[in-house]
Coordinates of C-alpha atoms and ligand atoms in Angstrom, one line a residue:
X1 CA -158.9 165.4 54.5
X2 CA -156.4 165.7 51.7
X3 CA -152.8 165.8 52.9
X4 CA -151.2 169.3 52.7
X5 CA -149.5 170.7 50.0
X6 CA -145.5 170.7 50.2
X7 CA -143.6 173.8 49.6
X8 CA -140.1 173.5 49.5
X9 CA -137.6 177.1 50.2
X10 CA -134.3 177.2 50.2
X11 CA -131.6 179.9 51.1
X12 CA -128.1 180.2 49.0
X13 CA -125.6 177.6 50.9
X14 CA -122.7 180.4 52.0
X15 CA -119.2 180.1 51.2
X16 CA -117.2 179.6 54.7
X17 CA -114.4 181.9 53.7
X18 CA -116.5 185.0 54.6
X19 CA -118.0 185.8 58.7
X20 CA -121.6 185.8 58.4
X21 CA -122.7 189.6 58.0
X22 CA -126.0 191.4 57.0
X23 CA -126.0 190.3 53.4
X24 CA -126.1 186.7 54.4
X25 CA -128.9 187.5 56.7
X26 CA -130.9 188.9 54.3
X27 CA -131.8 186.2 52.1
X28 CA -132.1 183.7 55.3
X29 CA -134.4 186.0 56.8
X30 CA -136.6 186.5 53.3
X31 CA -136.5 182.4 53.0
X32 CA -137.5 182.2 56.8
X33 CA -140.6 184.6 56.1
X34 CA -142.0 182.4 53.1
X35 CA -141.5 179.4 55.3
X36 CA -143.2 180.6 58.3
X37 CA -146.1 182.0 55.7
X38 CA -146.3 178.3 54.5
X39 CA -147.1 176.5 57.6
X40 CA -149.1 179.1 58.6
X41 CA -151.4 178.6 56.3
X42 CA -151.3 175.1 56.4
X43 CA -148.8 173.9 53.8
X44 CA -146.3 171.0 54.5
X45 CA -142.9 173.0 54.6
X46 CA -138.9 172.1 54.0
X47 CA -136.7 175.1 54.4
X48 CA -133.3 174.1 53.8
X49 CA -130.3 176.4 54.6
X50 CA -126.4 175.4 55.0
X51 CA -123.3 176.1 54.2
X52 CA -120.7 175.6 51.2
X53 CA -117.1 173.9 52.2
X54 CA -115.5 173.0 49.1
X55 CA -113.2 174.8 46.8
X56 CA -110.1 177.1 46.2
X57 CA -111.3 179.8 48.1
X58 CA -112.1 178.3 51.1
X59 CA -108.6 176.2 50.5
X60 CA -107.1 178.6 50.3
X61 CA -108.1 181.1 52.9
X62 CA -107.6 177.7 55.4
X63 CA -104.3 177.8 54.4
X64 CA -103.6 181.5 55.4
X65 CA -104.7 180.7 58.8
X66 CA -103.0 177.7 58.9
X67 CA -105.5 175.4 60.1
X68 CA -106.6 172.3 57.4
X69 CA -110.1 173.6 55.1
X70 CA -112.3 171.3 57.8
X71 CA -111.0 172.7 60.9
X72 CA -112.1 175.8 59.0
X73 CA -115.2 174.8 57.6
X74 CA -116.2 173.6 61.1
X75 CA -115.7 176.9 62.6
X76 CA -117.1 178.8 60.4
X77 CA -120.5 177.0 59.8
X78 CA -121.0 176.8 63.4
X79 CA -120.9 180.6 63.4
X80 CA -123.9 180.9 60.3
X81 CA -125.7 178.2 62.6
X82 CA -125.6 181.2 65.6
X83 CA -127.0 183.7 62.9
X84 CA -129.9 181.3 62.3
X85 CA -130.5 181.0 66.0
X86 CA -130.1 184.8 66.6
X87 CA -132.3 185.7 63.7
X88 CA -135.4 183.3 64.7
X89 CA -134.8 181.1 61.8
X90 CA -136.9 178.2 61.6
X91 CA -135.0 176.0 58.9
X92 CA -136.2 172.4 59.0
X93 CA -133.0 171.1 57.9
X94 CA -129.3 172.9 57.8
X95 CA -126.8 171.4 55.0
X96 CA -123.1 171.5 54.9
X97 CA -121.4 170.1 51.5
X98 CA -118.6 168.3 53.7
X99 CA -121.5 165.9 54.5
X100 CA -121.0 162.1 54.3
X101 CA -124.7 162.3 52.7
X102 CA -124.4 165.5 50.1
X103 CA -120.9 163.6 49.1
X104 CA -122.8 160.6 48.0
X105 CA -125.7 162.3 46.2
X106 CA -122.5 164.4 44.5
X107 CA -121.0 161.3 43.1
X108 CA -124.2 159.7 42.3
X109 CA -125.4 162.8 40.0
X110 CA -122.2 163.0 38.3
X111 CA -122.2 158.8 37.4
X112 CA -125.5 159.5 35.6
X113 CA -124.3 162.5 33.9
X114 CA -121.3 160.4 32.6
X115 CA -123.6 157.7 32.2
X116 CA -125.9 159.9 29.9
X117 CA -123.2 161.1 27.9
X118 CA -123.3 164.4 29.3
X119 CA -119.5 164.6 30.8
X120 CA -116.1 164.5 28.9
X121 CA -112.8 164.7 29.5
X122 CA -111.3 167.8 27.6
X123 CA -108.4 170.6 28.4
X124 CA -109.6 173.8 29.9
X125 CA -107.6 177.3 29.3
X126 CA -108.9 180.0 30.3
X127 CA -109.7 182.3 33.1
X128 CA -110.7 181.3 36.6
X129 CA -112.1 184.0 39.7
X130 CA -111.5 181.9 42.5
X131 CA -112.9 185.1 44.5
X132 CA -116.4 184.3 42.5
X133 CA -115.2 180.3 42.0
X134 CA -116.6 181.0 38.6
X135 CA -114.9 180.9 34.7
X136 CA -115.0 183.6 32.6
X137 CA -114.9 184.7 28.9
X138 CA -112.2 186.6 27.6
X139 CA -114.8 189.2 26.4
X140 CA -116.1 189.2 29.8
X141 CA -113.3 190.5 31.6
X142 CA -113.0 194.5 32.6
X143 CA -109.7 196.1 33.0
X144 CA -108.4 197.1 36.1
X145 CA -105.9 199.1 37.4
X146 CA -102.6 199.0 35.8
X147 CA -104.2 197.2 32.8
X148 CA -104.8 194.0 34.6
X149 CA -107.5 192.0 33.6
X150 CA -110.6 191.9 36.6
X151 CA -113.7 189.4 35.8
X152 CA -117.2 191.4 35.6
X153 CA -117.8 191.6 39.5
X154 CA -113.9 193.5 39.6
X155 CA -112.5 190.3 41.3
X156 CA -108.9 188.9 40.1
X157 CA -108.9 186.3 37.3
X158 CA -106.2 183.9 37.0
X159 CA -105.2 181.7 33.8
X160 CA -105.5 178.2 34.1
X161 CA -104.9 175.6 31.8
X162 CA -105.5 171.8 33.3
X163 CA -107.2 168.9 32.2
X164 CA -110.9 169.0 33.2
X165 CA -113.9 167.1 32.7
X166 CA -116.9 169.3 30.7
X167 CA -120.6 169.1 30.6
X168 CA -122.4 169.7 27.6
X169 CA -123.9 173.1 28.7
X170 CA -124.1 174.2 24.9
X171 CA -126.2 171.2 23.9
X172 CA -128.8 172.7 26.4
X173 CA -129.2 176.1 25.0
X174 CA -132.5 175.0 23.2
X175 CA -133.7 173.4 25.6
X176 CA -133.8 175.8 28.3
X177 CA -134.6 178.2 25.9
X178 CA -138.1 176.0 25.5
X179 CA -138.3 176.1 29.0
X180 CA -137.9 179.9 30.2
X181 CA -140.8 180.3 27.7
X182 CA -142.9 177.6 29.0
X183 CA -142.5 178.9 33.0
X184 CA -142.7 182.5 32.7
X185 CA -142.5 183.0 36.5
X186 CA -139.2 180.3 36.8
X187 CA -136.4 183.7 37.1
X188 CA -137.8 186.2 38.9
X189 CA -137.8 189.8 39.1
X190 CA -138.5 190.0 35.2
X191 CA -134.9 191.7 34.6
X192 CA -133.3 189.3 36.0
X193 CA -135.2 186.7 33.9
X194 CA -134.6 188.9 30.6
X195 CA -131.0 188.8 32.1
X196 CA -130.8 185.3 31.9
X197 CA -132.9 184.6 28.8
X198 CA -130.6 187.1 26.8
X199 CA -127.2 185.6 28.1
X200 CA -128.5 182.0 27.0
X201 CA -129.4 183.1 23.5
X202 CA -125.6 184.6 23.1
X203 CA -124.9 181.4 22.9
X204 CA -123.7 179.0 26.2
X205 CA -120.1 177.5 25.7
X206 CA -119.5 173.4 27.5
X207 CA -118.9 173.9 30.9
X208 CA -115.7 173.1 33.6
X209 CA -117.1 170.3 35.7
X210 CA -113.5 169.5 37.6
X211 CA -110.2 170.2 38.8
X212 CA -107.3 169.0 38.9
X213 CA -104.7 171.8 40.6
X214 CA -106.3 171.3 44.3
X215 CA -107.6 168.7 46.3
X216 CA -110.5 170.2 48.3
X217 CA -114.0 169.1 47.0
X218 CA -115.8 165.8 46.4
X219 CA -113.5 163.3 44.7
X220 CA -115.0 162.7 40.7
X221 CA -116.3 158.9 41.0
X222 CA -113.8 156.6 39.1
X223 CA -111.2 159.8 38.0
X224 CA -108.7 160.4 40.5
X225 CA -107.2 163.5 40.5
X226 CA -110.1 164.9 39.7
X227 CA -112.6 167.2 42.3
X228 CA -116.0 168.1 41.1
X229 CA -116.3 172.0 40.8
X230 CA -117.7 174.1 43.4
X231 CA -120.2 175.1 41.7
X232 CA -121.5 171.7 40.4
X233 CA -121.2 170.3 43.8
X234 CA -122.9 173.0 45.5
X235 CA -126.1 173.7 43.8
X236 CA -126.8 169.7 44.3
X237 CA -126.7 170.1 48.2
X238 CA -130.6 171.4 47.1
X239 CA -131.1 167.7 46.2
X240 CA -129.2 166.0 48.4
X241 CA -130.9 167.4 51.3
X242 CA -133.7 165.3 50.6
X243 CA -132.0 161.9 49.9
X244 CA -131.2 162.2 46.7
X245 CA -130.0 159.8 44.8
X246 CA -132.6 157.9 46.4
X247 CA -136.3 159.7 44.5
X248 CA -138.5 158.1 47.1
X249 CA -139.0 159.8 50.4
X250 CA -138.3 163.8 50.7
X251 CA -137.3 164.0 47.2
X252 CA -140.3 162.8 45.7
X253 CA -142.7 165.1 48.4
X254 CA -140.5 168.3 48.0
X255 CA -138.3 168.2 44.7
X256 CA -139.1 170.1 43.0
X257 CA -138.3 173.3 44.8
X258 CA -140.8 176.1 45.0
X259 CA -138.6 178.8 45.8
X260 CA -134.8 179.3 45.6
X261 CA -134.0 182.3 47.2
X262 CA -130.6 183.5 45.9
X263 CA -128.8 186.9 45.4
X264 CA -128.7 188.8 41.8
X265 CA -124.9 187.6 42.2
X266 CA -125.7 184.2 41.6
X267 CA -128.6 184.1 39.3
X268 CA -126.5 182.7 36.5
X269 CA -125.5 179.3 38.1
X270 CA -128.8 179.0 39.8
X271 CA -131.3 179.7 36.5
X272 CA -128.8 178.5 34.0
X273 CA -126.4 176.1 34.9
X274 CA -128.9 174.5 37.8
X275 CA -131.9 173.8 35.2
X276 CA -129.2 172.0 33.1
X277 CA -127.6 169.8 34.9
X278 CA -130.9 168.6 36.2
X279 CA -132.2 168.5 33.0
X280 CA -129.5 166.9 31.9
X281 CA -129.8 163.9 34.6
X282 CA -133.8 163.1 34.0
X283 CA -134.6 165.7 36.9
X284 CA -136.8 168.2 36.7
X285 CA -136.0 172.3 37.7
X286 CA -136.7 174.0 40.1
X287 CA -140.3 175.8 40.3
X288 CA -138.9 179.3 40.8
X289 CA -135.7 180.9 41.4
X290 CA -135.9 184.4 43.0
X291 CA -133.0 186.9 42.7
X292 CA -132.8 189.4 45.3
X293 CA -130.7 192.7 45.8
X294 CA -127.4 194.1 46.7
X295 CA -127.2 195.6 50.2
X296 CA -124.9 198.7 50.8
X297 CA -123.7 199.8 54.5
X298 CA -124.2 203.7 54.8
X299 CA -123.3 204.2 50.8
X300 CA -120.7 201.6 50.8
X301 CA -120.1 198.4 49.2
X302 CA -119.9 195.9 51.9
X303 CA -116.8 194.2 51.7
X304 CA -114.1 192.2 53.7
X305 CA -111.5 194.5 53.0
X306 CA -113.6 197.9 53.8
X307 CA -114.6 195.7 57.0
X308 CA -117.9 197.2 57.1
X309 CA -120.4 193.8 57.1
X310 CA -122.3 194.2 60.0
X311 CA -122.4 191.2 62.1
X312 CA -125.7 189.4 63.2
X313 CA -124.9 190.0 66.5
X314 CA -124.5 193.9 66.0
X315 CA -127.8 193.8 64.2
X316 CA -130.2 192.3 66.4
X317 CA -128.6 193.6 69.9
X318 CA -129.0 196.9 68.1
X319 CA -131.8 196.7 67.6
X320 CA -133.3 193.3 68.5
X321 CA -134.4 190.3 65.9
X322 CA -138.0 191.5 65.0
X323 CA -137.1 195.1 63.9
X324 CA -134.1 193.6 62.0
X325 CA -135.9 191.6 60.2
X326 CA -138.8 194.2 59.5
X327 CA -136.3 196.6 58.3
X328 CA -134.7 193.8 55.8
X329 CA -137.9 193.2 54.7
X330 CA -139.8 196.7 54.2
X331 CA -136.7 198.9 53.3
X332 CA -136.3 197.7 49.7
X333 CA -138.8 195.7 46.9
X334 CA -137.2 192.3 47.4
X335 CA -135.1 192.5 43.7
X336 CA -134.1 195.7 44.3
X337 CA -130.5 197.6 45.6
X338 CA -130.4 199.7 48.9
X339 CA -128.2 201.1 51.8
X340 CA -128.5 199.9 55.1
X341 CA -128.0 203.1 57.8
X342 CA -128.5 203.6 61.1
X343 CA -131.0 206.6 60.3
X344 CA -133.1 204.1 58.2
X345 CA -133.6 201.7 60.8
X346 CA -134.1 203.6 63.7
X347 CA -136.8 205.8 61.2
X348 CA -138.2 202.3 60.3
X349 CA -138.5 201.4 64.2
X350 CA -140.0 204.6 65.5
X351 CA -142.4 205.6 63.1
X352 CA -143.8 202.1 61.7
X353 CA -143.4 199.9 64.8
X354 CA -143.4 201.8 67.9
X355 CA -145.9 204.9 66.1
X356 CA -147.4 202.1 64.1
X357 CA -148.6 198.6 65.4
X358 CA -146.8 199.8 68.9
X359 CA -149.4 202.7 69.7
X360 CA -152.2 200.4 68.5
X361 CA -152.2 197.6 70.1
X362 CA -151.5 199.6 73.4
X363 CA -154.3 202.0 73.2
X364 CA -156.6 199.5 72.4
X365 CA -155.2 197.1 75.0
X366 CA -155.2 199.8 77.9
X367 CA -158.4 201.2 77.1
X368 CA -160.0 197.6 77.5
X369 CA -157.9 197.1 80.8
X370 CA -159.4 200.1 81.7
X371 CA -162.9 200.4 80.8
X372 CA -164.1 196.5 80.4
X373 CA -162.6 194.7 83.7
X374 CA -159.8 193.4 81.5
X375 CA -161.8 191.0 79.3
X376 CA -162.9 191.1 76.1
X377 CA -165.9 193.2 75.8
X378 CA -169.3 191.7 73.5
X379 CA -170.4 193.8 70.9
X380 CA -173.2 195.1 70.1
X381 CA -174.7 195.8 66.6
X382 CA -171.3 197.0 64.4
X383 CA -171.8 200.7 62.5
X384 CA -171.1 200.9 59.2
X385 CA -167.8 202.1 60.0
X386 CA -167.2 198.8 62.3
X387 CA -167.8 196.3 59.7
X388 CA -165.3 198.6 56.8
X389 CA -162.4 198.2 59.6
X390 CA -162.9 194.8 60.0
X391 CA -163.4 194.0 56.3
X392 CA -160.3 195.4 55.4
X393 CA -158.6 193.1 58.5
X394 CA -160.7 190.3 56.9
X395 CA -159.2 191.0 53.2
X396 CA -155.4 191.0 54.2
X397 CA -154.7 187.1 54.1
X398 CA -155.7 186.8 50.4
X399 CA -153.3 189.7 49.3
X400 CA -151.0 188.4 51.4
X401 CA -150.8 185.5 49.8
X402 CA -150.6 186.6 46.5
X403 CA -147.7 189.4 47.4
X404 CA -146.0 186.2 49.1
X405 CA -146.4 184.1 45.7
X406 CA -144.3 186.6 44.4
X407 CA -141.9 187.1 47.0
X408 CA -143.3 190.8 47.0
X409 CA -142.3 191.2 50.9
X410 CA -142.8 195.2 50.9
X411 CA -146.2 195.1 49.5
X412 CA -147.2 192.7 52.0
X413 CA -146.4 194.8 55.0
X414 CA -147.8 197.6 53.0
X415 CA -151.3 196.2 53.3
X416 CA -151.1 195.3 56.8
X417 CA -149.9 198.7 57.3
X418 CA -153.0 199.9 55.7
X419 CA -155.0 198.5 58.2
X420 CA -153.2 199.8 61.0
X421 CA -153.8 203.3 59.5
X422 CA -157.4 202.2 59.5
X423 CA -158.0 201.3 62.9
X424 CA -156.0 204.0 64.1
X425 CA -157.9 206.2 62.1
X426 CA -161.1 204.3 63.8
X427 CA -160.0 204.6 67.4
X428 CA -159.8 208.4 66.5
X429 CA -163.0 209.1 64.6
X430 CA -165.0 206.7 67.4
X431 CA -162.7 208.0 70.8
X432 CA -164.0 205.3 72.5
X433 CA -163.0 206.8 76.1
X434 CA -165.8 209.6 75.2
X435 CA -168.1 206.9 74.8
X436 CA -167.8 205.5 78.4
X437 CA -170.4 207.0 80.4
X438 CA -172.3 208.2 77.1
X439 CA -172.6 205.5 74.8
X440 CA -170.8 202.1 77.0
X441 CA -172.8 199.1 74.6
X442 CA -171.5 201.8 71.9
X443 CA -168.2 201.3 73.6
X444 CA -167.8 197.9 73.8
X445 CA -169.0 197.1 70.3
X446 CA -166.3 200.0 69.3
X447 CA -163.5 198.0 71.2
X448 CA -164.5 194.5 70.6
X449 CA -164.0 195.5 66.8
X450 CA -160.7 196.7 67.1
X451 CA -159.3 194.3 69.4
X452 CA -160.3 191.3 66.5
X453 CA -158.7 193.3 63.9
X454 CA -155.3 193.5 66.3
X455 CA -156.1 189.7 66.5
X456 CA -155.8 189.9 62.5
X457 CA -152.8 192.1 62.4
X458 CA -150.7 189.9 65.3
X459 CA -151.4 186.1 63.4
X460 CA -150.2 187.9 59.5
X461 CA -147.4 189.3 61.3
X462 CA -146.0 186.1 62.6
X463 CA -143.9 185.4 59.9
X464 CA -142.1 188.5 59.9
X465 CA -142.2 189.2 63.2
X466 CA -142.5 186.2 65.0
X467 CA -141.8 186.9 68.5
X468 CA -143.4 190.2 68.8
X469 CA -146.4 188.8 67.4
X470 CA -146.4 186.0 69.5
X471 CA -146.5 188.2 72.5
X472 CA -149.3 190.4 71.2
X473 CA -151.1 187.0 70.6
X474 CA -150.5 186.6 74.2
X475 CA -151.8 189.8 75.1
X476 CA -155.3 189.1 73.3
X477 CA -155.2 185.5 75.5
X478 CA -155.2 184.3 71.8
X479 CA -154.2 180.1 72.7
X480 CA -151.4 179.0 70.1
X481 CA -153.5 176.3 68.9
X482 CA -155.4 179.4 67.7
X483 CA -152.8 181.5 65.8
X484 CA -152.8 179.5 62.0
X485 CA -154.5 181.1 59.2
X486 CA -157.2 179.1 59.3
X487 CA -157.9 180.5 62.9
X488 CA -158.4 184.2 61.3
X489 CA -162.0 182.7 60.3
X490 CA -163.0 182.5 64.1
X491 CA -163.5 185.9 65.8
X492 CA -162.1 187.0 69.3
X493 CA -164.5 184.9 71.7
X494 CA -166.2 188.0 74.5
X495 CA -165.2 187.8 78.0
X496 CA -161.9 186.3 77.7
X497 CA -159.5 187.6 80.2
X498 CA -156.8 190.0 79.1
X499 CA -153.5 190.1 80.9
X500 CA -152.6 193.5 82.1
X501 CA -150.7 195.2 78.7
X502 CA -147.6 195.5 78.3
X503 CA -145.7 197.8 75.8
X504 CA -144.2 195.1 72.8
X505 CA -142.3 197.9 70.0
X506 CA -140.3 200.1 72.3
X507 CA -139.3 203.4 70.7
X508 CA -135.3 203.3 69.6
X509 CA -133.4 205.8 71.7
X510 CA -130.0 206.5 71.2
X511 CA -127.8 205.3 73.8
X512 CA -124.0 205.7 72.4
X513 CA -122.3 208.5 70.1
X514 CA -122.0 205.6 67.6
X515 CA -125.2 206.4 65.7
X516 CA -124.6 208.3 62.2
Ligands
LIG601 O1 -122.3 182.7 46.5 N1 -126.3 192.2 49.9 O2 -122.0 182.1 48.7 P1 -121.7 183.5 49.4 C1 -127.3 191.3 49.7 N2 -121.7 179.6 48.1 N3 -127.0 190.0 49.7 C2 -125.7 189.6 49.9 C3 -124.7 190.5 50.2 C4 -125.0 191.9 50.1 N4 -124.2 192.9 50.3 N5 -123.6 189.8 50.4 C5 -123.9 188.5 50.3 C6 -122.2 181.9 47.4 N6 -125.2 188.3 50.0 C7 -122.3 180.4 47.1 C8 -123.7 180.0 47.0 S1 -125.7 178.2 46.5 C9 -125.8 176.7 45.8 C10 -124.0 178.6 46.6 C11 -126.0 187.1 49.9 O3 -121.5 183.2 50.8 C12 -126.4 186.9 48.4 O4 -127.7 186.2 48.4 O5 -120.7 184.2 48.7 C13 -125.4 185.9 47.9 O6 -126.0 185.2 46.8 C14 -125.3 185.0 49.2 O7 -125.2 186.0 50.2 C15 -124.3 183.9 49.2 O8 -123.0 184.4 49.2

């Protein structure tokens, strides 16, 4: 048997200076997905998630509460760890960039950068968004009120003028050039790729690898005084995560990455500056880099200062982990903007869950309760009608997979959705309970045929919903060593005892005035 074929997924590592709120949730939840997708289908998976400690914002916003940036860190981290548990994330490993082990792998990719030529010491002046931890071009800036000068996202800019180290970010222009042309599905969705491609061919400037004015980062090896910049240090934690500097081991099974999940925010560091410093220190990229949307709260712009980010725990004891995550996932094309409301969820909930895969599984379920004993009836010969129903079941997993390759989450459901519009149109055409005392082989062989394409729907729908499908797994006495891709090859076995059924997708009922 060959071994199985890694896939490596990461999530953005968030900034510690912020709660955890919906936006965070979003990619961890789309990253969770394609993991859970992998292993189902027999690949070797690494899904690496974290958080991001160092730098002037989180520095600073320590300071205002008066505790030091690791007393801070600490806290906060902890509380993105509870988001992971509350969402059902199954990250394989969780990162933070105050780690003894990223620090090393920090200090060891910056000595071969220097060693390679690729670092020098030069004066920076400028302006710096600590808000975005980023540096920005004079022509960049916006102006705000009062004529002040904002950065591109509307976020304060300060001037700075220190002695920094530079990498030679212009030098790689060409070269990364070369190489969106050569991977055509490394930046994805396409306008975020044409985004990228078009800001590299205005031409890239060297690059701010240090500071000097604060303390808090990851001391530059040999340069005191010096920190390595956020950003530099945090895109690494993708690396050090798997040991590097050492290439044996994880690095040399996973790296390099097949998916970085990351919001359209951060597509720049992530397609441009990533690929070069890796480049730049004999490593190869990343295989793809996905840029997702912006989330808005009931029109809004989620923000800190508007308050409005809804928690993790608001979310899910709303309206419990599985339809959160189905909502994240089927609202929007992954790549596109959207609102979050109340009305949309609860819309999402009643008609596509509880309407949907809900009514289903439960008519099926309670008409075999009812009219087989409880067990799993044996068919006779399948109709015409029979074998289209279970062909289509049969024909998700392939476009499945492909909508997965592409991080095309919406279409995925879509097609399982399909189906359930199938069956349930099935279940009416055939109204098996007619069938009973008329037609009872005719019956069976109706039931049988719907109950293995609820088999089908319950093992693709374990990745986004993993606990609800769990528990209609349980409901078709399907065994968890059964419930892997390669188990959807191996129909229902007849006369297997059913437990009694049990409603899984309650309808959402409004309980509180608090709904919009
Ligand atoms: O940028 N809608 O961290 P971060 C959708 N530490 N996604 C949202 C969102 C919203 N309203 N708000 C936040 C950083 N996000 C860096 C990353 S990676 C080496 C370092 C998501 O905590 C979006 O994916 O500010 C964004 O990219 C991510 O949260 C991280 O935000």
């Amino acid at each position: 048997m060959s071994a199985a074929q890694p896939f490596f997924v990461t999530t953005p590592i968030y900034y510690v200076n912020d709660q955890p709120h919906l936006g965070h949730a979003y990619p961890t939840v789309a990253a969770d997905v394609l993991a859970r997708f992998m292993r189902l289908d027999g690949r070797r998976v690494r899904f690496l998630t974290g958080t991001d400690e160092h730098g002037q914002k989180v520095a600073r916003s320590a300071e205002a509460l008066g505790v030091t940036p690791q007393q801070f860190a600490d806290q906060v981290s902890a509380a993105f760890r509870e988001m992971d548990r509350l969402l059902d994330i199954s990250n394989d490993d969780y990162i933070r960039t105050t780690e003894e082990r990223h620090l090393r792998g920090v200090q060891a990719l910056w000595r071969e950068l220097e060693r390679r030529g690729e670092i020098y010491l030069g004066r920076f002046t400028g302006w710096y968004c600590v808000r975005d931890e980023a540096f920005y071009d004079e022509s960049e800036l916006i102006a705000g009120p009062n004529g002040a000068k904002l950065g591109p996202t509307g976020a304060e800019v300060e001037w700075l003028e220190e002695e920094n180290y530079f990498f030679r970010l212009s030098a790689w222009q060409e070269r990364l050039l070369a190489w969106y042309e050569a991977n055509p599905e490394a930046v994805a969705p396409r306008s975020r790729r044409n985004e990228v491609i078009s800001f590299v061919r205005s031409g890239l400037k060297d690059l701010s690898v240090s500071r000097t004015s604060f303390s808090w980062g990851v001391p530059v090896p040999e340069h005191p005084g010096h920190v390595v910049y956020v950003w530099l240090d945090a895109l690494i934690n993708y690396i050090t995560a798997l040991g590097y500097p050492d290439q044996r081991g994880d690095y040399s099974t996973f790296w390099p990455a097949d998916v970085h999940v990351v919001g359209k925010d951060i597509i720049r560091f992530h397609a441009v500056y990533w690929p070069a410093f890796l480049m730049a220190a004999g490593l190869e990229p990343p295989r793809r880099i996905f840029a997702h949307g912006w989330w808005t709260i009931e029109g809004q712009k989620m923000s800190k200062s508007l308050g409005n980010g809804i928690p993790p725990e608001a979310l899910v004891g709303r309206y419990g982990v599985d339809p959160a995550r189905y909502f994240l996932l089927r609202e929007l094309p992954f790549g596109n903007d959207g609102d979050f409301s109340h009305r949309a969820v609860v819309g999402r909930i009643n008609s596509d869950l509880a309407n949907g895969i809900g009514n289903l599984a439960q008519r099926v379920l309670v008409l075999i309760q009812r009219n087989c004993d409880g067990v799993v009836p044996a068919p006779d010969v399948l109709s015409a009608a029979d074998e289209a129903l279970l062909a289509a079941a049969r024909g998700l997993q392939p476009q499945l997979r492909e909508h997965i390759a592409e991080q095309a989450f919406h279409l995925a459901l879509e097609a399982i959705w399909r189906v359930i519009a199938e069956a349930d149109r099935h279940i009416n055409d055939e109204a098996p309970w007619e069938l009973r005392t008329s037609d009872p082989a005719r019956m069976r062989t109706v039931l049988y045929a719907l109950a293995e394409t609820l088999r089908h729907l319950a093992i693709l729908l374990q990745p986004f919903m993993p606990g609800s499908a769990a528990r209609l797994l349980d409901q078709l006495a399907v065994p968890p060593a059964a419930r892997q891709f390669a188990d959807l090859a191996t129909p229902l076995a007849p006369g297997r005892r059913l437990p009694p059924p049990a409603g899984i997708f309650p309808r959402y009922v409004e309980t509180d005035t608090a709904a919009s």
